[in-house]
Coordinates of C-alpha atoms in Angstrom, one line a residue:
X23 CA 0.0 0.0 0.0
X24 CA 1.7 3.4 -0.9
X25 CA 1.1 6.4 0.9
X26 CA 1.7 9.4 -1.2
X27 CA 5.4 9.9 -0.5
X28 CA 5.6 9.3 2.8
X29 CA 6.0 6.0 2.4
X30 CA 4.8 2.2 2.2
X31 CA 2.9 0.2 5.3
X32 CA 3.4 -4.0 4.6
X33 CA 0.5 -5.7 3.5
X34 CA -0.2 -6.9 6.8
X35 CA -0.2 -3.4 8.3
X36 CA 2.7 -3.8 11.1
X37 CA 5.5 -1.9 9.9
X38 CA 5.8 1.4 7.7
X39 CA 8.7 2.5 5.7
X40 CA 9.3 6.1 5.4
X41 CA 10.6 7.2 1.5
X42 CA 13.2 9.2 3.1
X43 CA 15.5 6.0 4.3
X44 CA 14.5 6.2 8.0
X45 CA 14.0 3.0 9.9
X46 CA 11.2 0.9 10.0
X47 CA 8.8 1.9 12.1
X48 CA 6.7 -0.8 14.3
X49 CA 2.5 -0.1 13.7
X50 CA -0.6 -1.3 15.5
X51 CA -3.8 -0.9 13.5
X52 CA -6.8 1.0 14.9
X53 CA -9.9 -0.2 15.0
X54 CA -12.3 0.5 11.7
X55 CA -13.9 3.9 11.6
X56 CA -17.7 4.2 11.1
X57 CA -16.9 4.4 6.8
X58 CA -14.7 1.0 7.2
X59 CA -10.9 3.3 7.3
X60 CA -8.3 1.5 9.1
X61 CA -5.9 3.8 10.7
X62 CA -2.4 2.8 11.9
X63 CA 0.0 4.5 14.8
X64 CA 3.5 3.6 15.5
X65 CA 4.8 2.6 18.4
X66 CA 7.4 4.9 18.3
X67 CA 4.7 8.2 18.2
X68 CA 3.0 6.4 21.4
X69 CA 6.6 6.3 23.1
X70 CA 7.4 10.0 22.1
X71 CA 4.0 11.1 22.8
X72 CA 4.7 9.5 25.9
X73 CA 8.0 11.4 27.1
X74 CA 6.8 14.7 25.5
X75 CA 4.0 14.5 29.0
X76 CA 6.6 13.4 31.2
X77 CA 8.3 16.5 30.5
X78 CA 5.3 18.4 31.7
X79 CA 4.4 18.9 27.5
X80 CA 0.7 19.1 27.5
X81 CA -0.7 17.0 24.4
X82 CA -3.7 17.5 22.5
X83 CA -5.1 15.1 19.8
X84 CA -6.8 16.4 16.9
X85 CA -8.8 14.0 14.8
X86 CA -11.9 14.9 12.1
X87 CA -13.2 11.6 13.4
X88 CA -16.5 11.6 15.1
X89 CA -16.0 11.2 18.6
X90 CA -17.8 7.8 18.0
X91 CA -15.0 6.8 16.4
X92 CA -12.3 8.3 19.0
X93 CA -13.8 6.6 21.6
X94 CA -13.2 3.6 20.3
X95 CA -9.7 4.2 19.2
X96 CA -8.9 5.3 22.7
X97 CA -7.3 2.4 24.1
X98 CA -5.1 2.5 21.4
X99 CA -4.2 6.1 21.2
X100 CA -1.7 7.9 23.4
X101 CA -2.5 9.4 26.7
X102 CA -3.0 13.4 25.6
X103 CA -4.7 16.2 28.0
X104 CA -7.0 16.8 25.5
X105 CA -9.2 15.3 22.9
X106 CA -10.7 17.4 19.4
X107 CA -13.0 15.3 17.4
X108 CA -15.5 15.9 14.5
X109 CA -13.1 19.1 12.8
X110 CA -13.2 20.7 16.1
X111 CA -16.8 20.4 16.9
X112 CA -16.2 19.2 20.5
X113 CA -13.5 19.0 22.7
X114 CA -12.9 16.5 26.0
X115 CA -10.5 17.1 28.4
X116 CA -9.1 14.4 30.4
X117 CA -9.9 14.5 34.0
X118 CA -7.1 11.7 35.0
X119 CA -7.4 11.2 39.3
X120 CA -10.5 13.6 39.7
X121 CA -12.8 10.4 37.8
X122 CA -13.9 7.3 39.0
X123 CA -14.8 6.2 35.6
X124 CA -12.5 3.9 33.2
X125 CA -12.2 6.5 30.8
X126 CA -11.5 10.2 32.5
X127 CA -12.7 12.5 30.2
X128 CA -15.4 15.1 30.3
X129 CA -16.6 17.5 27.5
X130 CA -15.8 20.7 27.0
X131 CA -19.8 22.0 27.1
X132 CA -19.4 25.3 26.7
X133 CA -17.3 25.0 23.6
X134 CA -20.3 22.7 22.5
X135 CA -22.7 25.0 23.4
X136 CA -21.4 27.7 20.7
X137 CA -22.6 25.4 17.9
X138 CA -25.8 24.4 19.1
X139 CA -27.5 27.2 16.6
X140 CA -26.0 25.6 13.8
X141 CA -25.8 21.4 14.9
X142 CA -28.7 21.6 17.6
X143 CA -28.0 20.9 21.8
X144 CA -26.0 18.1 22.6
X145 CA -27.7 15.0 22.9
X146 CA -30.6 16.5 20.6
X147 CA -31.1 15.3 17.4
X148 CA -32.1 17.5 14.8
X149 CA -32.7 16.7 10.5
X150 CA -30.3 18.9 8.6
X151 CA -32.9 20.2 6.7
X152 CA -34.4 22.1 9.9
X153 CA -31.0 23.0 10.8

């Protein structure tokens, strides 16, 4: 599989060779998105990502993925202090120690809340046509 000219991932998705001669770079693959995509991360981003917090580097991921879709791909991801799904559309901070729930995140509401005259009030369903 070629990807653009960044490089090629093996068949079997579990390594990816950059064009520009770097090493081989170890890949787990992330569970299917709601269209059927397969996304891949390398061990070594979830190692970096990894020191960058220890050094007190706050980390935000940024995904145009539903947060559907995140939230599956959690497990898989690297810890960050924040979350950004759908383009931007909602935010979720992680919580860490103040949750007693397996997953510590809680969304950023009032960010949500700017949107609602466009996309409707979270957790209300709206058609598009009477958006």
């Amino acid at each position: 599989l070629k990807l653009g000219s960044l490089g090629t991932m093996t068949e079997d998705g579990a390594a990816f060779l950059p064009t520009d001669g770097g090493d081989m770079l170890q890949t787990r693959a992330l569970p299917p998105s709601s269209t059927g995509l397969i996304g891949y991360i390398s061990e070594q981003t979830l190692q970096l990502a990894a020191k960058l917090r220890q050094h007190g580097v706050r980390l935000v991921l940024v995904t145009g993925a539903r947060s559907t879709t995140l939230f599956q791909r959690l497990p898989y991801l690297p810890r960050a202090d924040a979350y950004v799904a759908e383009n931007g559309g909602r935010i979720f901070h992680d919580v860490g120690a103040d949750s007693w729930t397996a997953a510590p995140l809680q969304e950023d509401l009032n960010w949500r809340s700017k949107h609602d005259v466009v996309v409707g009030a979270a957790g209300r369903w709206r058609p598009p046509e009477e958006r």
